[in-house]
Coordinates of C-alpha atoms in Angstrom, one line a residue:
M1 CA 58.3 25.4 84.1
T2 CA 56.3 22.9 86.3
T3 CA 54.6 23.8 89.2
T4 CA 54.4 21.1 92.3
P5 CA 50.9 20.5 93.6
P6 CA 49.6 21.8 96.9
P7 CA 50.4 18.5 99.4
L8 CA 46.9 17.9 99.8
E9 CA 46.1 17.4 95.8
R10 CA 49.7 15.6 95.7
Y11 CA 49.0 12.7 98.5
F12 CA 45.0 12.1 97.3
G13 CA 46.4 12.1 94.0
I14 CA 43.1 14.5 92.2
R15 CA 45.0 16.0 89.6
A16 CA 45.6 12.1 87.9
A17 CA 42.7 11.2 88.8
G18 CA 41.4 14.1 86.1
S19 CA 39.7 15.6 89.4
T20 CA 39.7 18.9 91.6
V21 CA 39.2 19.8 95.2
P22 CA 36.1 21.4 94.7
K23 CA 34.8 18.2 92.4
E24 CA 36.1 15.8 96.0
L25 CA 34.3 18.2 98.3
R26 CA 30.9 18.6 96.3
A27 CA 31.0 14.8 95.8
G28 CA 31.4 13.7 99.2
L29 CA 28.9 16.1 100.1
T30 CA 26.6 14.5 97.6
T31 CA 27.8 11.1 98.9
F32 CA 26.6 12.0 102.7
L33 CA 22.9 13.8 101.3
T34 CA 22.6 10.3 99.2
M35 CA 23.6 7.7 102.8
S36 CA 22.3 10.4 105.7
Y37 CA 19.2 8.4 106.7
I38 CA 20.9 6.1 107.6
L39 CA 21.7 8.5 111.0
F40 CA 18.2 7.2 111.8
V41 CA 17.2 4.8 110.0
N42 CA 20.0 2.0 112.3
P43 CA 19.1 3.9 115.5
Q44 CA 15.3 2.8 115.0
V45 CA 16.5 -0.7 113.5
L46 CA 18.9 -1.4 116.2
S47 CA 17.0 0.2 119.1
S48 CA 14.3 -2.3 119.3
A49 CA 17.4 -5.2 120.1
V50 CA 19.6 -3.0 122.4
H51 CA 17.7 -2.1 125.7
I52 CA 19.3 1.1 126.8
P53 CA 18.4 4.4 128.5
N54 CA 17.8 7.0 125.7
A55 CA 18.9 4.1 123.3
F56 CA 18.2 6.4 120.0
V57 CA 20.1 9.3 120.9
Q58 CA 22.8 7.3 121.9
L59 CA 22.9 4.8 119.1
L60 CA 22.5 8.2 116.8
M61 CA 25.1 9.0 118.0
V62 CA 27.8 5.7 117.5
T63 CA 26.2 5.4 113.7
A64 CA 28.2 8.8 113.2
I65 CA 31.1 7.6 115.0
S66 CA 31.2 4.7 112.6
A67 CA 30.4 5.7 110.0
A68 CA 32.9 8.8 110.6
A69 CA 35.7 7.0 111.7
G70 CA 34.9 4.3 108.4
S71 CA 35.1 6.8 105.6
L72 CA 38.1 7.7 107.3
M73 CA 39.9 4.8 107.0
M74 CA 38.9 4.2 103.4
G75 CA 40.0 7.9 102.6
L76 CA 42.9 8.3 104.2
I77 CA 44.9 4.8 104.1
A78 CA 43.0 3.6 100.7
R79 CA 42.5 7.0 98.9
Y80 CA 39.3 6.3 97.4
P81 CA 36.2 7.6 97.0
F82 CA 33.9 5.1 99.1
A83 CA 32.2 6.0 102.1
Q84 CA 31.7 3.6 105.0
A85 CA 28.9 3.2 107.8
P86 CA 26.7 1.2 109.7
G87 CA 24.6 -1.4 107.0
M88 CA 21.4 -1.9 105.4
G89 CA 20.6 -5.7 106.2
L90 CA 22.7 -6.6 108.4
N91 CA 21.9 -4.2 111.0
A92 CA 17.8 -5.9 110.4
F93 CA 20.3 -9.6 111.0
F94 CA 21.3 -8.4 114.1
A95 CA 18.4 -6.8 115.8
Y96 CA 15.9 -9.1 114.4
T97 CA 17.1 -12.7 113.6
V98 CA 20.2 -12.9 115.8
V99 CA 18.9 -10.8 119.0
G100 CA 15.2 -10.7 118.8
S101 CA 14.6 -14.8 116.8
M102 CA 17.9 -16.2 118.2
K103 CA 17.8 -14.8 121.7
I104 CA 21.1 -14.3 121.9
P105 CA 22.4 -10.8 124.3
W106 CA 23.1 -7.4 122.1
Q107 CA 26.8 -8.5 123.2
T108 CA 27.6 -10.8 121.5
A109 CA 26.3 -10.3 118.7
L110 CA 28.6 -7.4 118.5
G111 CA 30.9 -10.0 119.3
A112 CA 30.3 -11.7 116.4
V113 CA 29.9 -8.3 114.6
F114 CA 33.8 -7.8 116.0
I115 CA 35.1 -11.2 115.2
S116 CA 33.8 -11.5 111.7
G117 CA 35.9 -7.4 111.0
A118 CA 39.1 -9.8 112.1
L119 CA 38.4 -12.6 109.9
F120 CA 38.3 -9.7 106.8
V121 CA 40.9 -8.4 108.0
L122 CA 43.1 -11.8 108.2
L123 CA 42.0 -12.7 104.5
S124 CA 42.6 -9.1 103.3
A125 CA 46.5 -9.2 104.6
V126 CA 47.0 -13.1 103.1
G127 CA 45.5 -11.6 100.0
A128 CA 43.2 -13.6 99.8
R129 CA 40.4 -11.6 99.2
Q130 CA 42.2 -9.6 96.0
A131 CA 42.3 -13.0 94.7
I132 CA 38.9 -13.8 95.2
V133 CA 38.3 -10.4 92.6
R134 CA 41.1 -11.8 90.4
A135 CA 39.4 -15.5 90.0
I136 CA 35.7 -13.8 88.8
P137 CA 35.6 -13.0 85.2
L138 CA 35.5 -9.3 83.9
G139 CA 31.9 -10.3 82.4
L140 CA 30.2 -11.0 86.1
K141 CA 32.6 -7.8 87.5
F142 CA 30.4 -6.3 85.1
A143 CA 27.1 -7.1 85.8
I144 CA 27.8 -6.5 89.7
T145 CA 28.1 -2.9 89.0
A146 CA 25.0 -3.0 86.6
G147 CA 23.4 -5.3 89.8
I148 CA 24.4 -2.7 91.8
G149 CA 23.4 0.1 89.4
T150 CA 19.0 -1.9 89.9
F151 CA 19.5 -2.4 93.2
L152 CA 20.4 1.4 93.8
A153 CA 17.3 2.2 91.5
F154 CA 15.4 0.0 93.3
L155 CA 16.1 1.8 96.5
G156 CA 15.7 5.3 95.4
L157 CA 12.4 3.7 93.6
K158 CA 11.0 2.5 96.9
N159 CA 11.8 5.2 98.7
A160 CA 10.4 7.4 97.4
G161 CA 7.5 5.1 97.0
I162 CA 6.8 4.3 93.1
V163 CA 7.3 1.3 94.0
V164 CA 4.9 -0.5 96.6
S165 CA 4.3 -4.0 98.3
N166 CA 1.4 -5.7 97.4
P167 CA 0.2 -8.7 98.5
A168 CA -0.8 -10.0 95.1
T169 CA 1.7 -9.1 93.2
F170 CA 4.5 -8.5 95.8
L171 CA 5.1 -5.1 94.4
A172 CA 3.0 -2.8 92.4
L173 CA 3.1 0.3 90.6
G174 CA 2.5 3.8 94.1
S175 CA 0.0 6.1 94.2
L176 CA 1.0 9.4 91.7
T177 CA -0.5 11.5 93.8
T178 CA 1.3 10.9 97.0
P179 CA 3.3 13.8 97.3
S180 CA 6.6 11.8 98.3
V181 CA 6.0 10.0 94.8
W182 CA 5.6 13.6 92.2
L183 CA 8.5 15.1 94.5
A184 CA 10.8 12.4 92.8
L185 CA 9.4 11.9 90.0
L186 CA 10.5 15.8 89.3
G187 CA 13.1 15.3 91.1
V188 CA 14.6 12.6 88.4
I189 CA 13.7 14.5 85.2
L190 CA 15.2 17.7 87.1
S191 CA 18.5 16.8 87.8
A192 CA 18.6 14.2 84.6
V193 CA 18.0 17.6 82.6
L194 CA 20.5 18.9 84.6
I195 CA 23.0 16.0 83.9
T196 CA 22.2 16.4 80.3
R197 CA 22.9 19.8 80.1
R198 CA 26.0 18.9 81.7
V199 CA 26.0 21.5 84.7
T200 CA 28.3 20.9 87.3
G201 CA 26.9 19.4 90.4
A202 CA 23.8 18.0 88.6
V203 CA 23.3 15.4 91.2
L204 CA 23.3 17.5 94.0
W205 CA 21.8 20.0 92.7
G206 CA 18.6 18.0 92.3
I207 CA 18.5 17.3 95.9
L208 CA 18.6 20.0 96.8
A209 CA 16.2 21.5 94.6
T210 CA 13.4 19.3 95.5
T211 CA 14.6 19.2 99.3
L212 CA 13.5 23.0 99.3
V213 CA 10.0 22.4 97.5
A214 CA 9.3 19.9 100.2
V215 CA 9.8 22.9 102.6
L216 CA 8.4 25.8 101.3
L217 CA 4.7 23.7 99.9
R218 CA 5.0 21.9 103.3
L219 CA 4.9 18.6 101.6
P220 CA 3.8 15.7 103.6
V221 CA 7.5 13.7 103.5
Y222 CA 8.9 13.6 106.7
P223 CA 8.8 10.3 108.6
G224 CA 7.0 11.1 112.5
G225 CA 3.6 12.0 111.5
A226 CA 0.1 10.7 114.1
N227 CA 0.1 6.6 114.1
G228 CA 3.2 6.4 111.6
A229 CA 2.1 8.1 109.1
L230 CA 3.9 11.2 106.7
Q231 CA 4.4 14.8 107.6
A232 CA 5.5 18.6 107.0
F233 CA 8.4 19.2 107.7
P234 CA 8.0 19.9 111.3
G235 CA 11.1 22.5 112.0
F236 CA 14.5 22.3 113.5
Q237 CA 13.5 21.0 116.8
G238 CA 18.1 21.6 118.1
S239 CA 18.9 23.3 121.3
V240 CA 20.4 26.8 119.7
A241 CA 20.1 28.8 116.4
G242 CA 16.9 25.9 116.2
I243 CA 20.2 23.4 114.0
F244 CA 22.2 22.3 116.6
G245 CA 21.6 19.7 118.9
A246 CA 24.6 18.9 121.7
P247 CA 26.0 15.2 121.0
V248 CA 25.8 12.4 123.9
W249 CA 28.6 10.0 124.4
P250 CA 27.3 6.6 123.9
G251 CA 28.4 4.8 127.7
D252 CA 26.3 2.1 127.8
L253 CA 27.1 1.0 124.3
F254 CA 30.6 1.8 124.2
G255 CA 33.1 -1.7 124.8
Q256 CA 30.2 -3.7 125.4
L257 CA 30.8 -5.9 123.0
D258 CA 31.0 -10.2 124.2
L259 CA 33.9 -11.6 122.9
A260 CA 33.8 -15.0 124.8
G261 CA 30.5 -15.2 124.4
A262 CA 30.4 -15.2 120.1
L263 CA 33.7 -17.4 120.3
G264 CA 31.1 -20.2 122.0
L265 CA 30.0 -23.3 119.5
G266 CA 25.8 -21.9 119.6
V267 CA 27.4 -18.7 118.1
L268 CA 29.2 -19.6 115.0
N269 CA 26.9 -20.3 113.2
V270 CA 25.9 -16.3 113.1
V271 CA 29.7 -15.4 113.4
F272 CA 29.8 -17.3 110.6
T273 CA 26.6 -15.6 108.6
F274 CA 28.0 -12.3 109.3
F275 CA 31.2 -12.7 107.9
F276 CA 30.1 -14.6 104.6
V277 CA 27.6 -12.6 103.9
D278 CA 29.0 -8.9 104.2
F279 CA 32.3 -10.4 102.5
F280 CA 30.9 -10.8 99.4
D281 CA 28.4 -7.5 99.9
A282 CA 30.9 -5.3 100.8
T283 CA 33.8 -7.4 97.6
G284 CA 30.8 -7.2 95.2
T285 CA 30.1 -3.3 96.7
L286 CA 33.6 -1.8 96.1
T287 CA 34.8 -4.2 93.0
G288 CA 31.4 -2.7 91.4
L289 CA 32.6 1.0 92.9
A290 CA 36.0 0.5 91.9
Q291 CA 35.1 -0.1 87.8
R292 CA 32.3 2.2 88.2
S293 CA 35.3 5.2 88.9
G294 CA 37.2 3.5 86.8
Y295 CA 40.1 1.8 88.5
L296 CA 39.5 -1.8 87.7
D297 CA 42.7 -2.5 85.2
A298 CA 42.7 -4.6 82.2
N299 CA 42.8 -7.3 84.0
G300 CA 39.9 -6.0 86.7
D301 CA 42.6 -6.0 89.3
M302 CA 41.9 -3.0 92.0
P303 CA 45.2 -0.9 92.5
R304 CA 45.5 -1.0 96.8
A305 CA 43.3 -3.4 96.5
R306 CA 45.1 -5.2 99.9
R307 CA 44.9 -2.1 101.9
T308 CA 41.3 -1.1 100.8
F309 CA 39.7 -4.7 102.3
A310 CA 41.9 -4.2 105.7
M311 CA 40.2 -0.8 106.1
D312 CA 36.8 -2.5 105.5
G313 CA 37.2 -5.1 108.3
L314 CA 39.0 -2.6 110.3
A315 CA 36.2 -0.4 110.2
A316 CA 33.9 -3.5 111.3
M317 CA 36.0 -4.0 113.9
F318 CA 35.8 -0.3 115.2
G319 CA 31.5 -0.5 115.0
A320 CA 31.4 -3.3 116.9
V321 CA 33.4 -1.2 120.2
M322 CA 31.4 1.5 119.7
G323 CA 28.1 -0.7 119.6
T324 CA 26.5 -1.2 116.3
S325 CA 26.1 -3.9 113.5
T326 CA 28.8 -4.0 111.0
T327 CA 29.6 -1.4 109.2
T328 CA 30.6 -1.4 105.5
A329 CA 31.6 0.2 102.1
Y330 CA 28.2 1.5 101.1
V331 CA 27.0 1.8 97.8
E332 CA 25.3 5.2 97.7
S333 CA 29.1 5.9 97.3
A334 CA 28.6 5.9 93.4
S335 CA 26.2 8.8 93.8
G336 CA 29.3 10.6 95.0
I337 CA 31.2 9.2 91.6
G338 CA 28.6 9.9 89.5
E339 CA 29.3 13.2 90.7
G340 CA 32.7 13.5 89.7
G341 CA 34.8 12.0 93.2
R342 CA 37.4 9.9 92.5
T343 CA 39.5 9.9 95.1
G344 CA 40.0 9.6 98.9
L345 CA 39.3 13.0 100.1
T346 CA 35.6 12.5 99.1
A347 CA 35.5 10.1 101.4
V348 CA 37.0 11.9 104.2
T349 CA 34.5 14.8 102.7
V350 CA 32.1 12.3 103.3
G351 CA 33.7 11.2 107.0
V352 CA 34.1 14.7 108.3
L353 CA 30.3 15.5 107.6
F354 CA 29.0 12.5 109.5
L355 CA 31.3 14.3 112.3
L356 CA 29.3 17.3 112.0
S357 CA 26.1 15.8 112.2
M358 CA 27.3 14.8 115.8
F359 CA 26.3 18.6 116.0
L360 CA 24.0 19.5 113.0
W361 CA 22.1 16.1 112.8
P362 CA 18.9 17.9 113.2
L363 CA 19.9 19.9 110.0
A364 CA 20.2 16.1 108.2
A365 CA 16.2 15.9 109.2
A366 CA 15.5 18.7 106.5
I367 CA 16.5 15.5 103.7
P368 CA 13.6 13.7 102.7
A369 CA 14.0 10.2 101.0
A370 CA 12.1 12.1 98.2
A371 CA 14.8 14.1 97.3
T372 CA 17.7 11.6 97.5
A373 CA 15.9 8.8 96.1
P374 CA 16.3 11.1 92.4
A375 CA 20.1 10.3 93.3
L376 CA 19.7 6.4 93.6
I377 CA 18.0 6.0 90.3
L378 CA 19.9 8.2 88.1
V379 CA 23.6 6.9 89.2
G380 CA 21.7 3.1 89.4
A381 CA 20.6 4.0 85.5
M382 CA 24.0 5.5 85.0
M383 CA 25.6 2.1 86.4
L384 CA 23.8 -0.1 83.5
E385 CA 26.4 0.9 80.9
G386 CA 28.7 -1.5 81.7
V387 CA 26.7 -4.9 80.4
V388 CA 27.5 -3.6 76.7
H389 CA 30.5 -5.6 78.1
V390 CA 29.1 -9.1 78.7
T391 CA 29.0 -11.6 75.9
W392 CA 25.1 -12.1 76.1
N393 CA 25.2 -14.8 72.7
D394 CA 27.1 -17.4 75.5
M395 CA 24.5 -18.5 78.0
S396 CA 27.3 -19.8 79.6
E397 CA 28.3 -15.3 80.3
A398 CA 24.7 -14.6 79.7
L399 CA 22.5 -16.7 82.4
P400 CA 25.1 -15.9 85.1
A401 CA 25.4 -12.0 84.1
F402 CA 21.5 -12.2 84.5
L403 CA 21.3 -14.0 87.4
T404 CA 23.6 -11.1 89.6
I405 CA 21.7 -8.4 88.5
I406 CA 18.0 -10.0 88.5
A407 CA 19.0 -11.3 92.1
M408 CA 19.7 -8.2 93.9
P409 CA 17.4 -5.7 93.8
L410 CA 14.9 -9.0 94.0
T411 CA 16.4 -10.4 97.3
F412 CA 17.6 -7.0 98.6
S413 CA 20.9 -8.0 98.7
I414 CA 24.0 -8.1 96.6
A415 CA 25.5 -11.1 98.5
N416 CA 23.1 -12.8 96.9
G417 CA 23.2 -11.9 93.7
V418 CA 27.3 -12.4 93.6
S419 CA 26.7 -15.6 95.1
L420 CA 23.6 -17.0 92.4
G421 CA 26.2 -15.2 89.8
V422 CA 29.1 -17.1 90.8
I423 CA 27.3 -20.7 91.8
S424 CA 25.9 -20.9 88.2
Y425 CA 28.9 -19.9 86.4
C426 CA 31.3 -22.0 87.7
L427 CA 28.1 -25.3 87.0
I428 CA 27.5 -24.5 83.4
K429 CA 31.1 -24.2 82.7
L430 CA 31.9 -27.5 84.0
L431 CA 29.2 -29.2 82.7
S432 CA 29.2 -27.4 79.5
G433 CA 32.8 -29.3 79.3
R434 CA 34.5 -25.7 79.5
G435 CA 35.5 -25.9 83.4
R436 CA 39.6 -25.5 82.5
E437 CA 37.7 -21.4 81.5
V438 CA 36.8 -21.2 85.3
H439 CA 40.2 -20.4 87.7
P440 CA 40.3 -22.9 90.3
V441 CA 40.1 -20.2 92.8
L442 CA 36.5 -19.3 91.8
Y443 CA 35.3 -23.3 92.6
G444 CA 36.5 -22.6 95.7
V445 CA 34.6 -20.1 96.3
A446 CA 31.5 -21.9 95.0
L447 CA 31.5 -24.5 97.4
L448 CA 31.5 -22.2 100.5
L449 CA 28.6 -20.9 98.7
V450 CA 26.9 -23.2 98.6
A451 CA 27.3 -24.1 101.9
R452 CA 26.6 -20.9 103.6
Y453 CA 23.2 -21.7 102.2
A454 CA 23.4 -25.5 103.0
F455 CA 24.1 -24.9 106.1
L456 CA 24.0 -21.3 107.7
A457 CA 20.9 -18.9 108.7
E458 CA 20.4 -16.8 105.8
G459 CA 19.6 -13.1 106.1

């Protein structure tokens, strides 16, 4: 006699996905801890462009609300373990290029974000985004996944200070005596050992253990010191029991987008730049995460693709109404997937935690970047396993895959990696007399990408 699964398991298909409710909740917590830095980084970036009273706190609230809404949409409607939040890179383009250099009002820039999100939804509804995903060859899809892995690992190395900038060599090894470096290396080794020994929740335990070391030893690994220096954990600065902070309604941001201004001829290039960059960034991220979580079928198709891509566009539109730059799928979701998250309950957990962070945001400040960096490095390493499926002895397959993988960390952009891979794949196949191996849709995509680089602002 078979028993009927509880409603929660039945709705999300947890058992069918080979997961459990505790595993999904733990994966959601891991993803949240890995991406919670956006609560502080996004306000820091956008506050240079958005000049309103109490800007940092209002932007933090908008970031939390947008991340919660985007993650809940993805979890409840698309039912995938992919969290969403205001994206890094696009927020810098918003603040420093569009508002800072081009002198476009931030309200108009928000309108451009909203319109680009509407275009995402439209293309998803008619099946254009999933048609493009189908047109990408399987080897290139595995390369996208591996490229995201290298990008994640590079983010982790950078956040920990293991890799630093150098005026002579661009990049160099950071000082191994720096507390953030050896703390992160400790976390990498500890988490790797736990994973090897098949300890449940290995990545999460690694984050919590390194955080505990940082707090107990009072290591200077937290921002906020004098002249930008790092400091020891300053303690909880909330108003109740030290860890609670009262939410603030972002009244100076909500509904301030200027759609009419964004439709002006002088701003259309901004709209399309937001569109192109996030289209391929999010499409590459979602495809890579789907492959990593085992949802791509033998043809490289993702179930519920139309719904999933539409949620990405709706999240961008919602975020623009709230007052933040493009909200999109987060590559850090791979940390929760690495922890076993396989269904929308993982993303729902992330969404709920972002809502709670509006009350508990002082507690989130206890997790230093050096503690989450090991998770990014380890998950990045695990995402490289797919490169064995690339046909490396065929240069028409190998070079596009290589460019895809290497360009993501070196240009600090998933979109650039996908773009270079697609363009080079089409050119090499065509000029080698093997043009019929390329899907016609992919030729159209390659032409659009070339036009984007030729005529639109880069960023």
